[in-house]
Coordinates of C-alpha atoms in Angstrom, one line a residue:
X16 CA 5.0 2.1 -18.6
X17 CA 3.7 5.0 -20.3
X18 CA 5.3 8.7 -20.4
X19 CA 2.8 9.9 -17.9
X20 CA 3.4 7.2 -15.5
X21 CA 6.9 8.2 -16.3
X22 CA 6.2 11.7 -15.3
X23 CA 4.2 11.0 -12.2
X24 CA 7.5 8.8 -11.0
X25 CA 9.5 11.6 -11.9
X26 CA 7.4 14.0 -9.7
X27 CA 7.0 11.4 -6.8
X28 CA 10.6 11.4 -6.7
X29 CA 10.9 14.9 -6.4
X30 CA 8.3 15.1 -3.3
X31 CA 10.5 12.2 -1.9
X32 CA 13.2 14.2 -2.1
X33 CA 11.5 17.5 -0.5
X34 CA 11.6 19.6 -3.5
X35 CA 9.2 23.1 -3.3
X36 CA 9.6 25.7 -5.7
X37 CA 6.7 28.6 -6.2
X38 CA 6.4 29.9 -9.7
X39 CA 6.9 33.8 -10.2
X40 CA 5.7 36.0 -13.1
X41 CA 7.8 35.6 -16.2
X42 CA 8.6 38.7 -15.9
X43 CA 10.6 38.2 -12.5
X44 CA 12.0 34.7 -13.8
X45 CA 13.5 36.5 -16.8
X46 CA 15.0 39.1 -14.3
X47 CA 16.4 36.7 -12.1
X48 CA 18.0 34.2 -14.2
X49 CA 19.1 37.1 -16.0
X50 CA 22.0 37.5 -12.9
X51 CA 25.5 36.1 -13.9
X52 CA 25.2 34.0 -10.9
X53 CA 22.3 31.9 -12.6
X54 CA 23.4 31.1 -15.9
X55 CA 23.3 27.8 -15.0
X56 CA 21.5 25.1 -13.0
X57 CA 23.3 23.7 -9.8
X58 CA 20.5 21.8 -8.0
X59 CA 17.1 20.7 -8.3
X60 CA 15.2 24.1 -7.8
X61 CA 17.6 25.4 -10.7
X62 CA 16.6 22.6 -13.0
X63 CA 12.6 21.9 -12.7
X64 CA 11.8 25.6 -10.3
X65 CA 14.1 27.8 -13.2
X66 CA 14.2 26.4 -16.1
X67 CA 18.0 26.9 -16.3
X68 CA 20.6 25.1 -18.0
X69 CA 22.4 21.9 -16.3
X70 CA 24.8 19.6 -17.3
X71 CA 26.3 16.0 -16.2
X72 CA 26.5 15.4 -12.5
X73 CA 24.4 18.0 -11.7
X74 CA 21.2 15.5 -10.5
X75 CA 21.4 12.6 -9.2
X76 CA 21.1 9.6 -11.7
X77 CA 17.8 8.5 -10.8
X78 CA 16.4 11.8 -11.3
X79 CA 18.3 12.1 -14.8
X80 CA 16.9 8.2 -15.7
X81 CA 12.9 9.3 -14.8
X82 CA 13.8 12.5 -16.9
X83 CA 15.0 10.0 -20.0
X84 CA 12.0 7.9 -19.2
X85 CA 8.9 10.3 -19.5
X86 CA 11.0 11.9 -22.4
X87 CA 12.0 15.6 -20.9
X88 CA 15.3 15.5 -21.1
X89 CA 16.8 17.8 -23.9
X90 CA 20.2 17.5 -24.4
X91 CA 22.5 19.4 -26.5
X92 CA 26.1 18.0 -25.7
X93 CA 26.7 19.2 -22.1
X94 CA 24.0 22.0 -22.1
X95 CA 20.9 19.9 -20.9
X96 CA 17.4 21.4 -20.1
X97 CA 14.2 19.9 -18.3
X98 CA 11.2 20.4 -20.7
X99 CA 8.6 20.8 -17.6
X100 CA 8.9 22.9 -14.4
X101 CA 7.1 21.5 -11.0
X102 CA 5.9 24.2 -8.8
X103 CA 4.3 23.5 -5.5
X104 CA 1.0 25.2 -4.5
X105 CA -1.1 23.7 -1.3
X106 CA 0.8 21.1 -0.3
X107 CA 0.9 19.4 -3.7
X108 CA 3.3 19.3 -6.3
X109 CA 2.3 20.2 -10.2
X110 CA 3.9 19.6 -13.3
X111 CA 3.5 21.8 -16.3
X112 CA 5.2 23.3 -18.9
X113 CA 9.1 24.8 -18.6
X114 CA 9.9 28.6 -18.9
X115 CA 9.4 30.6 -21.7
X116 CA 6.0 29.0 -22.0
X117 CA 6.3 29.7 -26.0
X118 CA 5.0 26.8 -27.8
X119 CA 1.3 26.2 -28.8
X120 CA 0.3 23.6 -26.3
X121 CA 1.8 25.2 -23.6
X122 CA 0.5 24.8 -20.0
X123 CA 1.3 27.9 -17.8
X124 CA 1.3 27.8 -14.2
X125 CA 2.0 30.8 -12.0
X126 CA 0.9 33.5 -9.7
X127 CA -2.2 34.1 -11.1
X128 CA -2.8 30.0 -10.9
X129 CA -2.2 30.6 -7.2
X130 CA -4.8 33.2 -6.7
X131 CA -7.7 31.6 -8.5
X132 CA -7.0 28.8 -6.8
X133 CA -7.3 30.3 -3.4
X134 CA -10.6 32.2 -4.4
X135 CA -12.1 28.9 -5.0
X136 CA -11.0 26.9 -1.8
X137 CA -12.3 30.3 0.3
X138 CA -15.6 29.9 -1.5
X139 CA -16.0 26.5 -1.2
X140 CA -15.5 26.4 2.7
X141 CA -17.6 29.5 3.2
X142 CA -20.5 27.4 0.8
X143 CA -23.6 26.9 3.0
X144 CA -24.5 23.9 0.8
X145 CA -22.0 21.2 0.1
X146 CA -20.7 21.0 -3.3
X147 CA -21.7 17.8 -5.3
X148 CA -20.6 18.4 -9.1
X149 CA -17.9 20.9 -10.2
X150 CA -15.8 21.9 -12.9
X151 CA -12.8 23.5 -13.8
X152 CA -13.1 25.2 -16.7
X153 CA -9.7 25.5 -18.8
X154 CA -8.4 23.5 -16.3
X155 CA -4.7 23.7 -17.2
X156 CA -3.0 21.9 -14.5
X157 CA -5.9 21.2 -13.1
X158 CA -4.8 23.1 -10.1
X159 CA -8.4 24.6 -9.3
X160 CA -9.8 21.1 -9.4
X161 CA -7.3 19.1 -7.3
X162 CA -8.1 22.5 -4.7
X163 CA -11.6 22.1 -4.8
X164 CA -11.8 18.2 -4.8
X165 CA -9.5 18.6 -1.6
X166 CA -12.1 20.5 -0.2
X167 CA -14.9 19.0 -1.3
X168 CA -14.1 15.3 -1.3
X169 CA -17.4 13.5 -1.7
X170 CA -17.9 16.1 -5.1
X171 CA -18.1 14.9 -8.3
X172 CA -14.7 17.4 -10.2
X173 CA -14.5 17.4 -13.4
X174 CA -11.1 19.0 -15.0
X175 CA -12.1 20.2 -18.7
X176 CA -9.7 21.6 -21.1
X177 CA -9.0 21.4 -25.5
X178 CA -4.9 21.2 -24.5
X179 CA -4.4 17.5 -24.6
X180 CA -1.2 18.1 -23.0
X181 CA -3.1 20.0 -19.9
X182 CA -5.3 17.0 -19.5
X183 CA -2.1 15.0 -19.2
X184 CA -0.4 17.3 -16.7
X185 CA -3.7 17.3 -14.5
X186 CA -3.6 13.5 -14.8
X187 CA -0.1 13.4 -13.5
X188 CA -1.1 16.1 -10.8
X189 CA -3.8 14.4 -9.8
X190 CA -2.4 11.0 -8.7
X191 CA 0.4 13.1 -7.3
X192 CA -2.1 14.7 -5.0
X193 CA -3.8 11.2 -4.9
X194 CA -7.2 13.2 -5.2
X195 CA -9.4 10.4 -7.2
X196 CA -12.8 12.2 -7.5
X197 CA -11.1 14.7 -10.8
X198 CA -12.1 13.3 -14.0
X199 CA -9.8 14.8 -16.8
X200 CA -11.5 15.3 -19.9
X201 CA -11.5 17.3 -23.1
X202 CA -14.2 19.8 -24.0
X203 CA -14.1 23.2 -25.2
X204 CA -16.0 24.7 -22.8
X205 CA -19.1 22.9 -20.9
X206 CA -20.1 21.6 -24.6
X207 CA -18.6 18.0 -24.6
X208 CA -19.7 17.2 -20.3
X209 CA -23.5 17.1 -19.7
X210 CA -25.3 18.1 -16.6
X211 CA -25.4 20.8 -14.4
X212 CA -22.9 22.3 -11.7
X213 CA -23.2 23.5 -8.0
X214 CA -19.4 24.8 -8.4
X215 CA -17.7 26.1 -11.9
X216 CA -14.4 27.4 -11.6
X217 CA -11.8 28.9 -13.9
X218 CA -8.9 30.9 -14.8
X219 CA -9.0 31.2 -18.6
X220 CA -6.7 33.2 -20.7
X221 CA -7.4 36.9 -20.4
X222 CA -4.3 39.2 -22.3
X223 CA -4.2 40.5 -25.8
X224 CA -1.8 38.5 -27.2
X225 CA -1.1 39.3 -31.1
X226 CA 1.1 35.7 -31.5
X227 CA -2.2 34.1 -30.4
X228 CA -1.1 31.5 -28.0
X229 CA -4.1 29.6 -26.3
X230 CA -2.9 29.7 -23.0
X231 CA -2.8 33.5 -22.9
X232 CA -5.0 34.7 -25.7
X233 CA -8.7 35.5 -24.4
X234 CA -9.8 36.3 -27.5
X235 CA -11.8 39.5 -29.1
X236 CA -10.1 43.1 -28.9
X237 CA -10.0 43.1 -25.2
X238 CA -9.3 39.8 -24.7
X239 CA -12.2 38.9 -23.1
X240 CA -14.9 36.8 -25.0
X241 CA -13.6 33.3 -23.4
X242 CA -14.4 35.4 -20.0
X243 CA -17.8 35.9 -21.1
X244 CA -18.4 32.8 -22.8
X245 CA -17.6 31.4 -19.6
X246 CA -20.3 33.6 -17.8
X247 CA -22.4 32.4 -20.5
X248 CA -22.2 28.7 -20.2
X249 CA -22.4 29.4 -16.0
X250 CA -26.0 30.7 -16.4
X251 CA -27.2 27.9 -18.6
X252 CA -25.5 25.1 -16.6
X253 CA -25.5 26.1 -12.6
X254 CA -28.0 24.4 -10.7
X255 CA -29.7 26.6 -7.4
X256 CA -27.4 27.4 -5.1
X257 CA -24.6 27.0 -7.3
X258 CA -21.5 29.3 -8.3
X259 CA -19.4 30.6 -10.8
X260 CA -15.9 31.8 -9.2
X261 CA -13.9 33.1 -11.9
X262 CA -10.4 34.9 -12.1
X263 CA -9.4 37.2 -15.1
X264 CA -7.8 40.6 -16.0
X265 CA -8.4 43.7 -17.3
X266 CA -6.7 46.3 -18.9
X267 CA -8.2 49.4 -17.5
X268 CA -9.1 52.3 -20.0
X269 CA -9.8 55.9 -18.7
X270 CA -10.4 54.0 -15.4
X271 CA -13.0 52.5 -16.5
X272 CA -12.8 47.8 -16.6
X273 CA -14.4 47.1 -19.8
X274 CA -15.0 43.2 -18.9
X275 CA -16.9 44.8 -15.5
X276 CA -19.2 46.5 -18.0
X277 CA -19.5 43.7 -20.7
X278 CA -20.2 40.9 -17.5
X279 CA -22.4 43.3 -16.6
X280 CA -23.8 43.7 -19.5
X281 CA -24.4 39.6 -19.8
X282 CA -25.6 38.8 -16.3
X283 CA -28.5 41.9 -16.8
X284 CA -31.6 40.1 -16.8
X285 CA -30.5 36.6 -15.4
X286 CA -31.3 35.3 -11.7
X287 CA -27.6 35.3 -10.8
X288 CA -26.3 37.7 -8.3
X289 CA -22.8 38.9 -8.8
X290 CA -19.8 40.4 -7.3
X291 CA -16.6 41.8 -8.9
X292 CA -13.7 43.0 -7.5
X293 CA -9.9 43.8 -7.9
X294 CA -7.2 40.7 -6.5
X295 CA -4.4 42.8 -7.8
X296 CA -4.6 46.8 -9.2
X297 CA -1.8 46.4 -11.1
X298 CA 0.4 43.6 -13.0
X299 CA 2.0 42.8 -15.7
X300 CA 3.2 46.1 -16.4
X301 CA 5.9 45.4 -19.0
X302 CA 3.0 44.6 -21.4
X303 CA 2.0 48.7 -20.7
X304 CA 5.3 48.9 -23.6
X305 CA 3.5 46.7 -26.2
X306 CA 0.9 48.1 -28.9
X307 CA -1.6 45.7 -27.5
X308 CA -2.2 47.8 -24.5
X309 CA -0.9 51.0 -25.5
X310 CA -4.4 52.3 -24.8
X311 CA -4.5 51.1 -21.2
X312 CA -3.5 52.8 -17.9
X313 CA -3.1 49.5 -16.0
X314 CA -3.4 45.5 -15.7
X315 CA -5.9 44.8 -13.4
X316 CA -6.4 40.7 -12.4
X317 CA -10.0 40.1 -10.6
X318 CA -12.6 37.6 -9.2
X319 CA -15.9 37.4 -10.7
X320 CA -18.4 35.4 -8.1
X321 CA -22.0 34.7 -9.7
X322 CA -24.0 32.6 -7.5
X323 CA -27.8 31.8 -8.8
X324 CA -30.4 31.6 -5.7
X325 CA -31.1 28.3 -4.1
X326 CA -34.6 28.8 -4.5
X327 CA -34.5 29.0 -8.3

């Protein structure tokens, strides 16, 4: 057996066992396993839901021999750690990457992961055409797939991402959710899957982030360019009646959104309609105290829906 059939026995055994945990911000994780009381891990929400420190006798050996198995187990003589958390979301369980989310080929799952991926099941089951091809773009988890294959079952969902290690995880989540119409595949963007899309979803990174990590840095000053390259690839690639649904963030300047006015700026000309508005006014605030967004008022997250006429 491999490490992700490893993995996906791990996470079966965790469903088995009635395991749910929903991921906050990091913010509120710091906070909360900054209480005395949490220092350490006493059960199974602790271990894969916190991220906190365990030791033996904590888990039960099975859980501890599927850990050794799919290799993510850390052990440092009786301070052990789980190198993936499992959140639930929809009735599914997804694996992804454990808390802080600081190396390179991280794969972040959280609130805003939650949100996207309830934008996208609302549109799909208020779609007056049935959706035949999708993708999720930057698919992470692949948590915007597995909810729009769910919905859609007879569509064609493709999961695209350049994190190897996110094509994994949405691999493992996938058979989890025993959804078999999401393909996993790497691509940077739509350029390494042909075709055209009724459906494109995505919740790319979106926050200045001067350490650069991929799963958080949108790129450009704002960090919006893989926002708009996103919008970009959506006009070229959406057949009639299809849609773009995509989630993102804002810092808000003088209130005024700059990606409003550069989405604005790209969709001028093209035959797609478009909708904007704000999911949440106001998060992530501890980044306000950074340099990065020392010019902003407020962190705005929002839905982008661009939809290009059926008649087209």
């Amino acid at each position: 057996m491999t490490k992700p059939e490893h993995l996906l026995s791990l996470g079966a055994a965790l469903k088995a066992a009635g395991y749910a945990f929903t991921t906050v911000t990091p913010a509120t994780h710091e906070r909360v396993n900054r209480r005395p009381e949490n220092a350490r891990a006493t059960d199974l929400r602790g271990v894969f839901g916190w991220s906190r420190p365990f030791g033996p006798g904590v888990l039960p050996d099975e859980i501890v021999d599927l850990m050794d198995a799919a290799e993510v187990l850390d052990r440092d003589g009786d301070v052990w750690r789980s190198l993936v958390r499992f959140s639930t979301f929809d009735g599914e369980l997804f694996v992804h990457s454990a808390f802080p989310t600081t190396d390179a080929d991280a794969v972040f799952f959280g609130p805003d992961t939650y949100r996207m991926a309830e934008a996208a099941a609302a549109h799909v089951m208020h779609r007056r055409r049935p959706v035949r091809r999708a993708v999720d773009i930057g698919c992470g988890t692949g948590a915007g797939a597995i909810t729009v294959a769910k919905r859609a079952p007879a569509a064609e969902v493709f999961a695209v991402d350049i994190n190897d290690t996110a094509l994994e995880f949405t691999r493992v989540n996938t058979a989890l959710a025993d959804v078999r119409s999401v393909r996993a595949c790497h691509s940077n963007l739509l350029k390494d899957v042909d075709g055209t899309f009724d459906l494109i979803v995505s919740n790319p990174p979106f926050m200045i982030d001067p350490a650069g990590r991929a799963y958080r840095d949108g790129g450009g000053s704002g960090g919006h360019d893989l926002s708009l390259s996103i919008i970009d690839a959506a006009v070229e690639r959406l057949d009639p009646g299809g849609s773009l649904v995509l989630f993102s963030g804002a810092g808000i300047v003088d209130g005024e959104d700059p990606l409003r006015a550069a989405a604005a700026d790209r969709l001028a000309g093209t035959d797609l309609t478009w909708s904007y508005r704000e999911v949440d006014p106001d998060v992530y605030d501890e980044e306000l105290d950074g340099d990065a967004y020392r010019h902003a008022e407020r962190l705005a997250v929002v839905v982008l829906t661009a939809s290009r006429s059926e008649w087209s």
